[in-house]
Coordinates of C-alpha atoms and ligand atoms in Angstrom, one line a residue:
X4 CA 33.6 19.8 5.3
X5 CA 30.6 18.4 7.2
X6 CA 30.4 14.8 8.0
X7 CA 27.6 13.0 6.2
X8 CA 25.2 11.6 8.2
X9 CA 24.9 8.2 7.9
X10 CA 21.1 6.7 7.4
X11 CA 20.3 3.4 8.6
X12 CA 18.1 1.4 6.7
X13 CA 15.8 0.5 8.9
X14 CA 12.4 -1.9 9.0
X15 CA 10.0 -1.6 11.4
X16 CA 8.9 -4.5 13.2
X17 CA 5.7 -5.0 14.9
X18 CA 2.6 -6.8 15.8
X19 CA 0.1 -7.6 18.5
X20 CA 0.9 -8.7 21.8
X21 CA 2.3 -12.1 21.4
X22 CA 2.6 -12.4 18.0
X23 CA 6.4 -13.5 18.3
X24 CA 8.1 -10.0 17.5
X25 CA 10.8 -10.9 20.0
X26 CA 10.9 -13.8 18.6
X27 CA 11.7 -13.0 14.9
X28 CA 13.6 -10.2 16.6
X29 CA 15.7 -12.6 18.0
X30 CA 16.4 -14.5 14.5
X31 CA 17.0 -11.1 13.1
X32 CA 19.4 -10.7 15.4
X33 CA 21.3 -14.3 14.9
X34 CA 21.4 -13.0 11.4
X35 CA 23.2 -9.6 11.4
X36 CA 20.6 -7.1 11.8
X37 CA 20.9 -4.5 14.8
X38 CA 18.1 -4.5 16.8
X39 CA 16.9 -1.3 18.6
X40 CA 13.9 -2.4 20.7
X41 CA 11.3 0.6 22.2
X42 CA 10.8 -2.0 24.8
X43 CA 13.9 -2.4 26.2
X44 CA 14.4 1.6 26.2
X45 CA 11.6 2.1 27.8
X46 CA 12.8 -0.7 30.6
X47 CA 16.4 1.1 30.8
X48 CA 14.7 4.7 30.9
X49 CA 12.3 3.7 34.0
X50 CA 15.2 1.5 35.6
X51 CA 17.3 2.3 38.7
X52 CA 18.9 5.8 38.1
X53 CA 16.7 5.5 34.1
X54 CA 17.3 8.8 32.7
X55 CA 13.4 9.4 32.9
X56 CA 13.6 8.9 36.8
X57 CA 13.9 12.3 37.9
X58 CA 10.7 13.4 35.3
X59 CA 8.9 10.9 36.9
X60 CA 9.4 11.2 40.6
X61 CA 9.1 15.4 40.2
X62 CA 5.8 14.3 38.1
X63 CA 4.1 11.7 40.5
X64 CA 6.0 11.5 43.7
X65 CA 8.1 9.1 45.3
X66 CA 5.0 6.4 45.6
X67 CA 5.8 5.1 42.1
X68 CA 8.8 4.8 42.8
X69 CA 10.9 1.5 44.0
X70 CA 13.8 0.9 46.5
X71 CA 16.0 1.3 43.9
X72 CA 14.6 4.2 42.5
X73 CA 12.8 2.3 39.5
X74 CA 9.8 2.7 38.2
X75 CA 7.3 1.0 40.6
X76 CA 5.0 -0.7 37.4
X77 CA 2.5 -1.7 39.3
X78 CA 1.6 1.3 40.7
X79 CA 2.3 3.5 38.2
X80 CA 0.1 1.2 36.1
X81 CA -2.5 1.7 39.3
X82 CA -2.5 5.3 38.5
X83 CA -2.4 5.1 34.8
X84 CA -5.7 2.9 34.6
X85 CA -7.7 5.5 37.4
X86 CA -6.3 8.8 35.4
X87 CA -6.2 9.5 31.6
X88 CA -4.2 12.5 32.7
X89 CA -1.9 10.2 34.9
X90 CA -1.1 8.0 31.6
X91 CA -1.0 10.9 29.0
X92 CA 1.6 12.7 31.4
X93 CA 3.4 10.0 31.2
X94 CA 3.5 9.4 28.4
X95 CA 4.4 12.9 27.8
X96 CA 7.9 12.0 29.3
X97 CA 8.8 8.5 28.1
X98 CA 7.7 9.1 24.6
X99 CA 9.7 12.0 23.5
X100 CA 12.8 10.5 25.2
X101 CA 12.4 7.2 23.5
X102 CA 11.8 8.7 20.6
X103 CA 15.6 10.6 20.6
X104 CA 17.1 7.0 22.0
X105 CA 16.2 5.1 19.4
X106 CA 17.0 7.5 16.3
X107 CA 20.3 7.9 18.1
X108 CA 20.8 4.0 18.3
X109 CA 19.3 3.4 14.3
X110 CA 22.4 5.9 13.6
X111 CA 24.7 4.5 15.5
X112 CA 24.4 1.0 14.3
X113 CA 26.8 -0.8 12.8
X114 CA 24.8 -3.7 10.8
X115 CA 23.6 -3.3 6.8
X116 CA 20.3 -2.6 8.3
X117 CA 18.0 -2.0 11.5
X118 CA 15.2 -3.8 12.8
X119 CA 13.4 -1.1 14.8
X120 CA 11.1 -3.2 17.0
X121 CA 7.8 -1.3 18.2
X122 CA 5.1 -3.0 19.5
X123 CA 2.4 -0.2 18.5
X124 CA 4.0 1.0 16.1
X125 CA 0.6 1.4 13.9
X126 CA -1.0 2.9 16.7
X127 CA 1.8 5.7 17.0
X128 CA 1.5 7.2 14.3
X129 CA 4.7 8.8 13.5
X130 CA 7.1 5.8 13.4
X131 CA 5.8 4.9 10.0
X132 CA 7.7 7.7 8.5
X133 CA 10.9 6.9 10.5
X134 CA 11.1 3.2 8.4
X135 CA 11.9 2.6 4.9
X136 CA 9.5 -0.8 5.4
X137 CA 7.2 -2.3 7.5
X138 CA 7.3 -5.9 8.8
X139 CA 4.4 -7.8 10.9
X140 CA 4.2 -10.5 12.8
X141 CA 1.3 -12.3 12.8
X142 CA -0.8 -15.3 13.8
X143 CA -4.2 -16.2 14.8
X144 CA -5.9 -14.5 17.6
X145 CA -6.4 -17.4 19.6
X146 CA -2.9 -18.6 19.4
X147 CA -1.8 -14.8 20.7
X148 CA -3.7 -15.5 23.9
X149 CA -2.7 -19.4 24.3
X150 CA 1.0 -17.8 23.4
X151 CA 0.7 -14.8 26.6
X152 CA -1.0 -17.2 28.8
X153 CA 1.7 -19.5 28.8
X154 CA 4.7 -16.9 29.1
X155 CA 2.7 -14.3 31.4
X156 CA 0.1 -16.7 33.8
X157 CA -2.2 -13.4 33.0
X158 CA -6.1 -14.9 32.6
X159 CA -7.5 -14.5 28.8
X160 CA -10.0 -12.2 30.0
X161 CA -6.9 -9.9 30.9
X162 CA -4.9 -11.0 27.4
X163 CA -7.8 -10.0 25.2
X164 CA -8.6 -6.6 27.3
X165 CA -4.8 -5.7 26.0
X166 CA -5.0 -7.3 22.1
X167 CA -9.0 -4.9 22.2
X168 CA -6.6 -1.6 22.9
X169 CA -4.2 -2.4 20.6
X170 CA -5.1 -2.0 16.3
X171 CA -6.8 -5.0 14.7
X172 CA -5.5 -7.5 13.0
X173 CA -6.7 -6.3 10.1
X174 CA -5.5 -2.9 9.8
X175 CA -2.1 -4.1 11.2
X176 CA -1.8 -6.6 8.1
X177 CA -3.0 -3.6 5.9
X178 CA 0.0 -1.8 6.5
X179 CA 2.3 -4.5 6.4
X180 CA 5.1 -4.5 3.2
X181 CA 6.3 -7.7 4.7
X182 CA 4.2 -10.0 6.2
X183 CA 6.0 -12.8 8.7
X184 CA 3.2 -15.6 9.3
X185 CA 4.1 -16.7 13.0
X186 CA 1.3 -19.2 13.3
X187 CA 3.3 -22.4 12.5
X188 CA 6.6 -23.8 14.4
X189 CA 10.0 -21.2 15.0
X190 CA 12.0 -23.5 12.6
X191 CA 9.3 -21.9 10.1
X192 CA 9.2 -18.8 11.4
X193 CA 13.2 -18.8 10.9
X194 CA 12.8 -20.0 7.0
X195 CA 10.9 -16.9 6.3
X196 CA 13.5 -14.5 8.9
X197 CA 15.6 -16.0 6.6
X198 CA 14.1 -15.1 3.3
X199 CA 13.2 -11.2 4.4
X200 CA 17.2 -11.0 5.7
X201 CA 18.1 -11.3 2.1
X202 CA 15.9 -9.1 0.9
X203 CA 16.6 -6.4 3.1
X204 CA 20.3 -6.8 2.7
X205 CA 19.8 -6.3 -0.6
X206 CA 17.2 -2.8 -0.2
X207 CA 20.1 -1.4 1.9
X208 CA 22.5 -1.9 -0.4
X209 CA 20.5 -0.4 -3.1
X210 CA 19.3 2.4 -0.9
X211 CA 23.0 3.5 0.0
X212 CA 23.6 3.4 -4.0
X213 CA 26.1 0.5 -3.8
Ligands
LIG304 P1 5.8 -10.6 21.4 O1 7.2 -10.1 21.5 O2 5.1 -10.3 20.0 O3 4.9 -10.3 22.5 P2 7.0 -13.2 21.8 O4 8.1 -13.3 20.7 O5 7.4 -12.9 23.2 O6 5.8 -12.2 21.3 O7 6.2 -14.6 21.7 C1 5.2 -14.9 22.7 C2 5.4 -16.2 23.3 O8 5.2 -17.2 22.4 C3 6.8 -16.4 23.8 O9 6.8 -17.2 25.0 C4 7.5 -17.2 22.7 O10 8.5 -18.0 23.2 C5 6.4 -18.0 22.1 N1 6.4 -18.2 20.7 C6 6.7 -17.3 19.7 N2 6.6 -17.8 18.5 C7 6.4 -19.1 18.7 C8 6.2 -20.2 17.8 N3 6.3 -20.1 16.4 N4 6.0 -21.5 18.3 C9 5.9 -21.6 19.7 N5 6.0 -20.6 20.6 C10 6.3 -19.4 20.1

C-alpha cells in the first residue's frame, strides 16, 4: 500500500520590507508553528559549498564568488542591477531550487501547521496556490523605512527604491485573509500572533478531518 502523503497546513506569511515578518515569524515560532523561511534558503543555497554554487560559478564565473566559495552579494547584486539577463538567469537557478526546498521542508514538518515565510510572495505569483491562507504584515509606510534605517544604516532614498519594486500596500492588504497590524509595540504584535495561532490550530485540525 502506498504511504499517504502527508499535507501541511500551511499559511503564507508576508509583507513589505520591514513590515516585521521576521518578527511575527519569530512569535510564530515561540508558539509551535514550523517556520520555513525562502530567505534563509536562499542564504544556505548561495552559502559556502550552497547547493546552487556550482550553477552559479558555471553561470557567472568565479568573480561572484567569495573565498569561501559563497555567493559574493555585492557583486552579484553589481551585475544584477547592470543586466536584466544577469538577474533573470539567476533567478532562473535559485528559484526553482527554492521552490523544491521549501515544499520538501512544509512536508517534512512536524508542527500542526507551517508558516511559509516569503517576502514577495504576492509578486511571485505561484506561492498563492501553495497556502491554504494568507497572512500580512503590515504598518505604515513611513514606519517601514524608520524600521530598515535603523536595522540596515541603508539611506531612505535607498529603503523606498526597494518598498517602489516591491507590490503596494494596497494590493498586498487586498489579498490578505489575515491581516497582522505591526504598527503598534511587539507586546501587541504578540496579542494578535496569539489570536491567529489559535485559529490556525484550529483550520489544521479541521483540514486534516480531526
Ligand atoms: P521584515 O522581516 O518584514 O523585513 P523585521 O521583522 O526584520 O521586518 O522588522 C524590521 C525591524 O523593525 C527589525 O529591526 C525589528 O526588530 C523591528 N521591529 C519589528 N516590529 C517592531 C515593532 N512592533 N516595534 C519596534 N520595532 C519593530
Amino acid at each position: 500500500m502506498q504511504p499517504v502523503k502527508r499535507q501541511a497546513f500551511v499559511v503564507g506569511l508576508t509583507g513589505g520590507i520591514g513590515s516585521g515578518k521576521s518578527a511575527a515569524a519569530d512569535i510564530f515560532a515561540e508558539s509551535g508553528a514550523a517556520i520555513v523561511d525562502t530567505d534563509r534558503i536562499a542564504h544556505a543555497l548561495t552559502g559556502p559549498g550552497g547547493a546552487a554554487m556550482a550553477a552559479i560559478r558555471a553561470a557567472f564565473g568565479d568573480g561572484v564568488l567569495t573565498g569561501e566559495g559563497a555567493l559574493n552579494r555585492a557583486a552579484m547584486r553589481a551585475l544584477a542591477f547592470e543586466s536584466q539577463d544577469a538577474r533573470k538567469c539567476l533567478e532562473g537557478i535559485l528559484h526553482p531550487m527554492i521552490r523544491e526546498e521549501s515544499e520538501h521542508q512544509c512536508l517534512a514538518a512536524r508542527a500542526p501547521y507551517v508558516i511559509l515565510a516569503v517576502p514577495l510572495l504576492i509578486e511571485s505569483g505561484t506561492y498563492r496556490e501553495r497556502v491554504q491562507r494568507l497572512c500580512v504584515v503590515d504598518c505604515p509606510e513611513a514606519l517601514q523605512v524608520l524600521r530598515v534605517m535603523q536595522r540596515s544604516g541603508l539611506e531612505e532614498s535607498q529603503v523606498r527604491a526597494i518598498m517602489a519594486a516591491q507590490v503596494g500596500r494596497a494590493e498586498r492588504l487586498a489579498a490578505a485573509d489575515d491581516i497582522l497590524d505591526n504598527g503598534g509595540t511587539i507586546d501587541a504584535l504578540r496579542e494578535q500572533v496569539a489570536g491567529l495561532h489559535r485559529r490556525y490550530l484550529a483550520l489544521a485540525a479541521t483540514a486534516k478531518g480531526l
